[in-house]
């Protein structure tokens, strides 16, 4: 398949984005922009990033955009990227503060070439602050933001929520929100700006609801003792007879009543009496353990009980609801989630598959109007992978 989009579509059609490739949240943000129709060119290191997956042609985070490998240690490589900047609406990078400035690709250099450019910066700690120059990963960022400590069972340690809360929710999604907001401003008055997307900031922002509950006295400091953190027995998961699990979320009275009806248990303890929560939890655990997950799923099907099976990731594409909506698709030999969200007039579609670093260098640079691409490749300024 060619590097260019087979059928450009989506609400961001016409938006041009440069991705200076990093790891994790930066590539996910670029993937999302590409999913929504932006024309993204991925600037890779020759040979790829040491932190990338061992099979880059199967890295879903790399979908939807061509990879051009450019030697940024060569001044002509820097000049090449600045030539791309002149045509771009957005640039995103995920290096430590000061790295792109030292390369000659910082905001000042880029805005000198394109004053309307939106320059998106993806970091864990942000561009300033005592920790800004130090290394870290998702678990560290959400730790300092206050988002890790509340997650876990009572009496146990904090539990790591994959890297969803930090890298992708607190990082990528805030970067995308920021650059698109800044693009709206730039298109209104021609003024570009820098978007400082720090995972610590985003993760803290996501805490708005539990922080509100804490400050009005509805949230305890001890993890696993609250309404939404597994403290409440009617908002938890329970093992079934076949070693699988059901999720229970009957918060509102009518939903809880619907669950009681399906479970057919007489005289459950008062759920509003916190002293009865251990007893209630034990009854629910014993009850769910009497049937298989499939049996419970069938019993709860079509009800408003807010009870659903916990579906393993490898089985999720085959769940009837996901099948009906096309939530997962097999594209270019890879099972993956379809673009989200959905649009009524400008639907987003999957286009090109992930590519190895430099697999599309010649074609991608030519498509962005770069002259003498063959000479750049011959001189080693750009690298076309075999």
CSV table of C-alpha atoms in Angstrom, one decimal:
chain,number,residue,atom,x,y,z
A,1,UNK,CA,0.0,0.0,0.0
A,2,UNK,CA,1.2,3.5,-0.7
A,3,UNK,CA,2.2,6.0,1.9
A,4,UNK,CA,-0.5,8.4,1.0
A,5,UNK,CA,-4.1,8.1,2.2
A,6,UNK,CA,-6.1,5.9,-0.1
A,7,UNK,CA,-9.2,8.1,0.5
A,8,UNK,CA,-8.6,11.2,2.6
A,9,UNK,CA,-11.6,11.7,4.9
A,10,UNK,CA,-12.5,12.8,8.4
A,11,UNK,CA,-13.1,16.2,10.1
A,12,UNK,CA,-9.3,17.1,10.0
A,13,UNK,CA,-9.0,16.6,6.3
A,14,UNK,CA,-6.6,19.3,5.0
A,15,UNK,CA,-4.7,19.8,8.3
A,16,UNK,CA,-1.0,19.1,7.9
A,17,UNK,CA,0.9,17.7,10.9
A,18,UNK,CA,4.6,17.0,11.5
A,19,UNK,CA,5.4,14.3,14.1
A,20,UNK,CA,8.9,14.3,15.5
A,21,UNK,CA,8.7,10.7,16.7
A,22,UNK,CA,9.0,9.9,20.4
A,23,UNK,CA,7.4,7.0,22.3
A,24,UNK,CA,4.0,6.3,23.7
A,25,UNK,CA,1.8,9.4,24.1
A,26,UNK,CA,3.3,11.3,21.2
A,27,UNK,CA,2.7,8.6,18.6
A,28,UNK,CA,-0.8,7.9,20.0
A,29,UNK,CA,-1.6,11.6,19.6
A,30,UNK,CA,-0.3,11.5,16.0
A,31,UNK,CA,-2.3,8.4,15.3
A,32,UNK,CA,-5.5,10.0,16.6
A,33,UNK,CA,-4.9,13.1,14.4
A,34,UNK,CA,-4.3,10.8,11.4
A,35,UNK,CA,-7.4,8.8,12.2
A,36,UNK,CA,-9.4,11.9,12.1
A,37,UNK,CA,-8.2,12.8,8.6
A,38,UNK,CA,-5.1,15.0,9.2
A,39,UNK,CA,-2.2,14.6,6.8
A,40,UNK,CA,0.6,13.5,9.2
A,41,UNK,CA,4.2,13.0,8.2
A,42,UNK,CA,6.2,10.9,10.7
A,43,UNK,CA,9.8,12.0,11.1
A,44,UNK,CA,11.7,9.0,12.3
A,45,UNK,CA,15.3,8.5,13.2
A,46,UNK,CA,17.2,6.4,10.6
A,47,UNK,CA,16.8,2.8,11.9
A,48,UNK,CA,14.0,3.7,14.2
A,49,UNK,CA,13.7,4.4,17.9
A,50,UNK,CA,15.3,1.9,20.2
A,51,UNK,CA,12.1,2.0,22.4
A,52,UNK,CA,9.8,1.1,19.5
A,53,UNK,CA,8.3,-2.4,19.3
A,54,UNK,CA,10.3,-5.1,17.7
A,55,UNK,CA,7.9,-5.4,14.7
A,56,UNK,CA,7.2,-1.8,13.8
A,57,UNK,CA,5.0,-2.8,10.9
A,58,UNK,CA,2.6,-4.2,13.5
A,59,UNK,CA,2.7,-1.2,15.8
A,60,UNK,CA,-0.8,0.1,15.8
A,61,UNK,CA,0.4,3.5,17.2
A,62,UNK,CA,2.1,4.0,13.8
A,63,UNK,CA,-0.9,3.6,11.6
A,64,UNK,CA,-2.3,6.1,9.2
A,65,UNK,CA,0.8,8.1,8.3
A,66,UNK,CA,4.0,7.6,6.3
A,67,UNK,CA,7.4,7.4,7.9
A,68,UNK,CA,10.3,9.5,6.6
A,69,UNK,CA,13.7,8.9,8.2
A,70,UNK,CA,15.7,12.1,8.5
A,71,UNK,CA,19.2,12.5,9.9
A,72,UNK,CA,18.7,15.3,12.4
A,73,UNK,CA,22.5,15.3,13.2
A,74,UNK,CA,23.0,16.7,9.7
A,75,UNK,CA,22.3,20.5,9.4
A,76,UNK,CA,20.6,19.7,6.1
A,77,UNK,CA,18.3,17.3,7.9
A,78,UNK,CA,17.3,20.2,10.2
A,79,UNK,CA,16.8,22.4,7.2
A,80,UNK,CA,14.6,19.7,5.6
A,81,UNK,CA,12.3,19.6,8.6
A,82,UNK,CA,12.1,23.4,8.6
A,83,UNK,CA,11.1,23.3,5.0
A,84,UNK,CA,8.3,21.0,6.1
A,85,UNK,CA,7.4,23.4,8.9
A,86,UNK,CA,6.6,26.1,6.4
A,87,UNK,CA,3.8,24.0,5.1
A,88,UNK,CA,2.5,22.5,8.4
A,89,UNK,CA,-0.4,23.6,10.6
A,90,UNK,CA,0.8,21.6,13.6
A,91,UNK,CA,4.1,20.1,14.9
A,92,UNK,CA,4.2,17.7,17.8
A,93,UNK,CA,7.3,16.5,19.6
A,94,UNK,CA,7.8,14.4,22.8
A,95,UNK,CA,11.4,15.0,23.8
A,96,UNK,CA,12.7,16.4,27.1
A,97,UNK,CA,12.6,20.2,27.5
A,98,UNK,CA,15.4,21.8,25.5
A,99,UNK,CA,16.2,19.0,23.1
A,100,UNK,CA,14.5,20.4,20.0
A,101,UNK,CA,16.0,23.8,20.8
A,102,UNK,CA,19.5,22.2,20.8
A,103,UNK,CA,18.7,20.5,17.5
A,104,UNK,CA,17.6,23.8,15.9
A,105,UNK,CA,13.9,22.8,15.7
A,106,UNK,CA,12.6,24.6,18.8
A,107,UNK,CA,9.5,26.8,18.7
A,108,UNK,CA,11.5,30.0,18.0
A,109,UNK,CA,13.2,28.5,14.9
A,110,UNK,CA,10.0,27.0,13.7
A,111,UNK,CA,7.9,30.1,14.2
A,112,UNK,CA,10.6,32.1,12.3
A,113,UNK,CA,9.6,30.0,9.3
A,114,UNK,CA,5.9,29.7,10.0
A,115,UNK,CA,4.4,32.2,12.5
A,116,UNK,CA,1.0,30.4,12.5
A,117,UNK,CA,2.4,27.0,13.4
A,118,UNK,CA,0.9,25.3,16.5
A,119,UNK,CA,3.9,23.7,18.3
A,120,UNK,CA,2.7,20.8,20.6
A,121,UNK,CA,5.1,19.6,23.3
A,122,UNK,CA,4.4,16.2,25.0
A,123,UNK,CA,6.3,15.5,28.2
A,124,UNK,CA,5.7,13.9,31.5
A,125,UNK,CA,6.6,16.7,33.9
A,126,UNK,CA,6.1,19.7,31.6
A,127,UNK,CA,8.4,22.3,30.2
A,128,UNK,CA,9.3,23.8,33.6
A,129,UNK,CA,9.2,22.9,37.3
A,130,UNK,CA,11.7,21.1,39.6
A,131,UNK,CA,11.2,17.7,37.8
A,132,UNK,CA,11.1,19.0,34.2
A,133,UNK,CA,14.6,17.9,33.2
A,134,UNK,CA,14.4,14.5,35.0
A,135,UNK,CA,13.5,11.1,33.5
A,136,UNK,CA,10.2,9.5,34.3
A,137,UNK,CA,7.5,7.2,33.0
A,138,UNK,CA,3.7,7.0,33.2
A,139,UNK,CA,3.6,5.5,36.7
A,140,UNK,CA,5.8,8.3,38.1
A,141,UNK,CA,3.8,11.1,36.5
A,142,UNK,CA,0.4,9.8,37.8
A,143,UNK,CA,2.1,9.2,41.2
A,144,UNK,CA,3.0,12.9,41.6
A,145,UNK,CA,-0.2,14.1,40.1
A,146,UNK,CA,-2.2,12.3,42.8
A,147,UNK,CA,-3.9,9.9,40.4
A,148,UNK,CA,-2.2,6.7,41.4
A,149,UNK,CA,-2.7,6.7,45.2
A,150,UNK,CA,-6.5,6.3,45.2
A,151,UNK,CA,-6.5,3.3,42.8
A,152,UNK,CA,-6.5,-0.1,44.6
A,153,UNK,CA,-8.1,-2.3,47.2
A,154,UNK,CA,-8.5,-1.4,50.8
A,155,UNK,CA,-5.4,-2.4,52.7
A,156,UNK,CA,-3.4,-3.0,49.6
A,157,UNK,CA,-0.9,-1.0,47.5
A,158,UNK,CA,-1.8,1.4,44.7
A,159,UNK,CA,-2.6,-0.5,41.5
A,160,UNK,CA,-1.2,0.5,38.2
A,161,UNK,CA,-4.0,1.2,35.7
A,162,UNK,CA,-1.9,0.2,32.7
A,163,UNK,CA,-0.6,3.4,31.1
A,164,UNK,CA,-4.1,4.6,30.2
A,165,UNK,CA,-4.6,7.2,32.9
A,166,UNK,CA,-1.2,8.9,32.4
A,167,UNK,CA,0.3,8.5,28.9
A,168,UNK,CA,-2.8,8.3,26.9
A,169,UNK,CA,-5.6,10.0,28.9
A,170,UNK,CA,-3.6,12.6,30.7
A,171,UNK,CA,-1.0,13.0,27.9
A,172,UNK,CA,-2.1,12.2,24.4
A,173,UNK,CA,-5.7,13.3,24.6
A,174,UNK,CA,-4.7,16.6,26.3
A,175,UNK,CA,-2.1,17.2,23.6
A,176,UNK,CA,-4.6,16.7,20.8
A,177,UNK,CA,-7.2,18.9,22.6
A,178,UNK,CA,-4.6,21.6,23.0
A,179,UNK,CA,-3.2,21.6,19.5
A,180,UNK,CA,-6.7,21.6,18.0
A,181,UNK,CA,-7.8,24.5,20.2
A,182,UNK,CA,-4.6,26.4,19.3
A,183,UNK,CA,-5.2,25.7,15.6
A,184,UNK,CA,-8.6,27.3,15.9
A,185,UNK,CA,-6.9,30.4,17.3
A,186,UNK,CA,-4.2,30.3,14.7
A,187,UNK,CA,-6.7,30.1,11.8
A,188,UNK,CA,-8.6,33.0,13.3
A,189,UNK,CA,-5.7,35.5,13.5
A,190,UNK,CA,-2.6,33.8,12.1
A,191,UNK,CA,-0.9,33.5,15.5
A,192,UNK,CA,0.7,30.2,16.3
A,193,UNK,CA,1.7,29.2,19.8
A,194,UNK,CA,3.3,26.5,22.0
A,195,UNK,CA,1.1,23.9,23.7
A,196,UNK,CA,2.8,22.5,26.8
A,197,UNK,CA,1.0,19.2,27.4
A,198,UNK,CA,2.3,17.6,30.6
A,199,UNK,CA,1.0,14.2,31.8
A,200,UNK,CA,1.1,15.4,35.4
A,201,UNK,CA,-1.2,18.3,34.4
A,202,UNK,CA,-3.6,16.1,32.4
A,203,UNK,CA,-3.8,13.4,35.1
A,204,UNK,CA,-4.5,16.0,37.8
A,205,UNK,CA,-7.2,17.6,35.6
A,206,UNK,CA,-8.8,14.2,35.3
A,207,UNK,CA,-9.2,14.1,39.1
A,208,UNK,CA,-11.9,16.8,39.0
A,209,UNK,CA,-14.7,14.5,40.2
A,210,UNK,CA,-13.0,12.6,43.0
A,211,UNK,CA,-11.3,15.8,44.2
A,212,UNK,CA,-14.7,17.4,44.4
A,213,UNK,CA,-16.0,14.5,46.3
A,214,UNK,CA,-13.0,14.7,48.7
A,215,UNK,CA,-13.6,18.3,49.4
A,216,UNK,CA,-17.3,17.9,50.2
A,217,UNK,CA,-16.6,15.0,52.6
A,218,UNK,CA,-17.7,12.3,50.2
A,219,UNK,CA,-14.3,10.7,49.6
A,220,UNK,CA,-12.0,9.1,52.2
A,221,UNK,CA,-8.3,9.3,51.9
A,222,UNK,CA,-8.0,5.5,52.4
A,223,UNK,CA,-8.1,3.8,49.0
A,224,UNK,CA,-10.7,1.1,48.4
A,225,UNK,CA,-13.2,2.5,50.8
A,226,UNK,CA,-15.2,4.8,48.5
A,227,UNK,CA,-18.1,4.6,46.2
A,228,UNK,CA,-16.1,4.3,42.9
A,229,UNK,CA,-12.8,2.7,44.0
A,230,UNK,CA,-14.1,-0.9,44.9
A,231,UNK,CA,-15.2,0.2,48.4
A,232,UNK,CA,-18.9,-0.1,47.6
A,233,UNK,CA,-20.0,-3.8,47.1
A,234,UNK,CA,-22.5,-2.7,44.5
A,235,UNK,CA,-19.6,-1.1,42.4
A,236,UNK,CA,-17.1,-3.9,42.1
A,237,UNK,CA,-16.2,-7.1,40.2
A,238,UNK,CA,-17.2,-10.6,41.2
A,239,UNK,CA,-15.7,-14.0,40.2
A,240,UNK,CA,-18.0,-16.5,38.5
A,241,UNK,CA,-18.1,-20.3,38.7
A,242,UNK,CA,-15.8,-20.6,35.7
A,243,UNK,CA,-13.1,-18.3,37.0
A,244,UNK,CA,-14.3,-15.3,35.0
A,245,UNK,CA,-15.7,-12.1,36.3
A,246,UNK,CA,-18.8,-9.8,36.2
A,247,UNK,CA,-18.7,-6.1,36.7
A,248,UNK,CA,-21.4,-4.6,38.9
A,249,UNK,CA,-22.3,-0.9,38.8
A,250,UNK,CA,-25.7,-0.5,40.3
A,251,UNK,CA,-25.2,2.9,41.8
A,252,UNK,CA,-28.7,4.3,41.4
A,253,UNK,CA,-31.6,2.7,43.3
A,254,UNK,CA,-33.5,1.6,40.2
A,255,UNK,CA,-30.4,-0.2,38.7
A,256,UNK,CA,-29.6,-1.8,42.0
A,257,UNK,CA,-33.2,-3.0,42.3
A,258,UNK,CA,-32.9,-4.5,38.8
A,259,UNK,CA,-29.8,-6.4,39.9
A,260,UNK,CA,-31.6,-7.7,43.0
A,261,UNK,CA,-34.4,-9.0,40.8
A,262,UNK,CA,-32.1,-11.0,38.6
A,263,UNK,CA,-30.0,-12.3,41.6
A,264,UNK,CA,-33.3,-13.4,43.3
A,265,UNK,CA,-31.8,-12.9,46.8
A,266,UNK,CA,-34.2,-12.2,49.6
A,267,UNK,CA,-33.5,-9.7,52.4
A,268,UNK,CA,-30.2,-8.2,51.3
A,269,UNK,CA,-28.5,-6.0,53.9
A,270,UNK,CA,-29.2,-2.3,53.6
A,271,UNK,CA,-26.7,-1.0,51.1
A,272,UNK,CA,-26.8,2.5,52.7
A,273,UNK,CA,-25.5,1.1,55.9
A,274,UNK,CA,-21.7,1.1,55.5
A,275,UNK,CA,-21.3,-1.3,58.4
A,276,UNK,CA,-23.2,-3.9,56.3
A,277,UNK,CA,-21.0,-3.5,53.3
A,278,UNK,CA,-18.7,-6.5,54.2
A,279,UNK,CA,-21.8,-8.7,54.6
A,280,UNK,CA,-23.3,-7.5,51.4
A,281,UNK,CA,-20.1,-8.1,49.5
A,282,UNK,CA,-19.9,-11.6,50.8
A,283,UNK,CA,-23.4,-12.4,49.7
A,284,UNK,CA,-22.8,-11.0,46.3
A,285,UNK,CA,-19.5,-12.9,46.0
A,286,UNK,CA,-21.2,-16.2,47.0
A,287,UNK,CA,-24.0,-15.6,44.6
A,288,UNK,CA,-22.0,-14.8,41.5
A,289,UNK,CA,-19.8,-17.8,42.2
A,290,UNK,CA,-22.8,-20.1,41.6
A,291,UNK,CA,-23.0,-19.6,37.8
A,292,UNK,CA,-20.7,-19.2,34.9
A,293,UNK,CA,-20.0,-15.8,33.3
A,294,UNK,CA,-22.0,-16.9,30.2
A,295,UNK,CA,-25.0,-17.8,32.4
A,296,UNK,CA,-25.0,-14.6,34.3
A,297,UNK,CA,-24.5,-12.6,31.1
A,298,UNK,CA,-27.6,-14.3,29.6
A,299,UNK,CA,-29.6,-13.6,32.8
A,300,UNK,CA,-28.7,-9.9,32.8
A,301,UNK,CA,-29.1,-9.4,29.1
A,302,UNK,CA,-31.6,-6.7,28.3
A,303,UNK,CA,-31.9,-5.5,31.9
A,304,UNK,CA,-31.0,-2.1,33.4
A,305,UNK,CA,-29.0,-3.8,36.2
A,306,UNK,CA,-25.7,-2.3,35.2
A,307,UNK,CA,-24.1,-5.7,35.3
A,308,UNK,CA,-21.8,-6.8,32.5
A,309,UNK,CA,-19.1,-9.5,31.8
A,310,UNK,CA,-15.5,-8.5,32.2
A,311,UNK,CA,-14.3,-9.3,28.7
A,312,UNK,CA,-10.6,-10.2,28.2
A,313,UNK,CA,-8.9,-7.9,25.7
A,314,UNK,CA,-8.3,-10.7,23.2
A,315,UNK,CA,-12.0,-11.5,23.2
A,316,UNK,CA,-13.3,-8.0,23.1
A,317,UNK,CA,-13.4,-7.8,19.3
A,318,UNK,CA,-15.9,-10.6,19.2
A,319,UNK,CA,-18.3,-9.3,21.9
A,320,UNK,CA,-21.7,-8.9,20.2
A,321,UNK,CA,-22.0,-5.1,21.0
A,322,UNK,CA,-18.5,-4.4,19.7
A,323,UNK,CA,-19.3,-6.5,16.6
A,324,UNK,CA,-22.5,-4.7,15.9
A,325,UNK,CA,-20.9,-1.3,16.2
A,326,UNK,CA,-17.7,-2.2,14.4
A,327,UNK,CA,-15.7,-1.1,17.4
A,328,UNK,CA,-12.8,-3.3,16.4
A,329,UNK,CA,-11.8,-4.0,12.8
A,330,UNK,CA,-9.2,-6.1,11.1
A,331,UNK,CA,-7.2,-3.8,8.8
A,332,UNK,CA,-4.1,-4.8,6.9
A,333,UNK,CA,-3.8,-8.0,8.9
A,334,UNK,CA,-4.0,-6.3,12.3
A,335,UNK,CA,-6.9,-6.4,14.8
A,336,UNK,CA,-7.4,-2.9,16.1
A,337,UNK,CA,-9.9,-0.4,17.4
A,338,UNK,CA,-11.6,1.7,14.7
A,339,UNK,CA,-11.2,5.5,14.7
A,340,UNK,CA,-13.1,7.2,17.5
A,341,UNK,CA,-15.2,9.2,18.1
A,342,UNK,CA,-17.7,9.0,15.2
A,343,UNK,CA,-18.9,11.8,12.9
A,344,UNK,CA,-22.2,12.0,11.0
A,345,UNK,CA,-20.9,14.1,8.1
A,346,UNK,CA,-17.1,13.6,8.0
A,347,UNK,CA,-16.5,9.9,9.0
A,348,UNK,CA,-13.0,8.9,9.8
A,349,UNK,CA,-11.6,5.8,8.2
A,350,UNK,CA,-8.4,3.7,8.6
A,351,UNK,CA,-6.0,4.2,5.8
A,352,UNK,CA,-2.3,3.1,5.7
A,353,UNK,CA,-0.9,0.4,8.0
A,354,UNK,CA,2.1,1.0,10.4
A,355,UNK,CA,5.4,1.3,8.6
A,356,UNK,CA,9.0,0.7,9.5
A,357,UNK,CA,11.1,3.8,10.0
A,358,UNK,CA,12.0,5.3,6.7
A,359,UNK,CA,9.8,3.0,4.7
A,360,UNK,CA,8.0,5.9,2.9
A,361,UNK,CA,10.8,8.5,2.9
A,362,UNK,CA,11.0,9.3,-0.8
A,363,UNK,CA,7.2,9.3,-1.4
A,364,UNK,CA,6.3,11.2,1.8
A,365,UNK,CA,8.8,14.0,1.3
A,366,UNK,CA,7.9,14.4,-2.3
A,367,UNK,CA,4.2,14.6,-1.4
A,368,UNK,CA,5.0,17.5,0.9
A,369,UNK,CA,6.8,19.3,-2.0
A,370,UNK,CA,10.4,18.7,-0.9
A,371,UNK,CA,12.7,19.1,-3.9
A,372,UNK,CA,15.6,16.9,-4.9
A,373,UNK,CA,14.5,14.0,-2.7
A,374,UNK,CA,16.7,11.5,-4.5
A,375,UNK,CA,19.8,13.7,-3.8
A,376,UNK,CA,18.9,14.0,-0.1
A,377,UNK,CA,18.7,10.2,0.1
A,378,UNK,CA,21.9,9.8,-1.8
A,379,UNK,CA,23.7,12.2,0.6
A,380,UNK,CA,22.3,10.4,3.7
A,381,UNK,CA,20.3,13.4,4.8
A,382,UNK,CA,17.2,11.3,4.4
A,383,UNK,CA,17.1,7.5,4.5
A,384,UNK,CA,14.9,5.3,2.5
A,385,UNK,CA,14.5,1.9,4.2
A,386,UNK,CA,14.8,-1.2,2.1
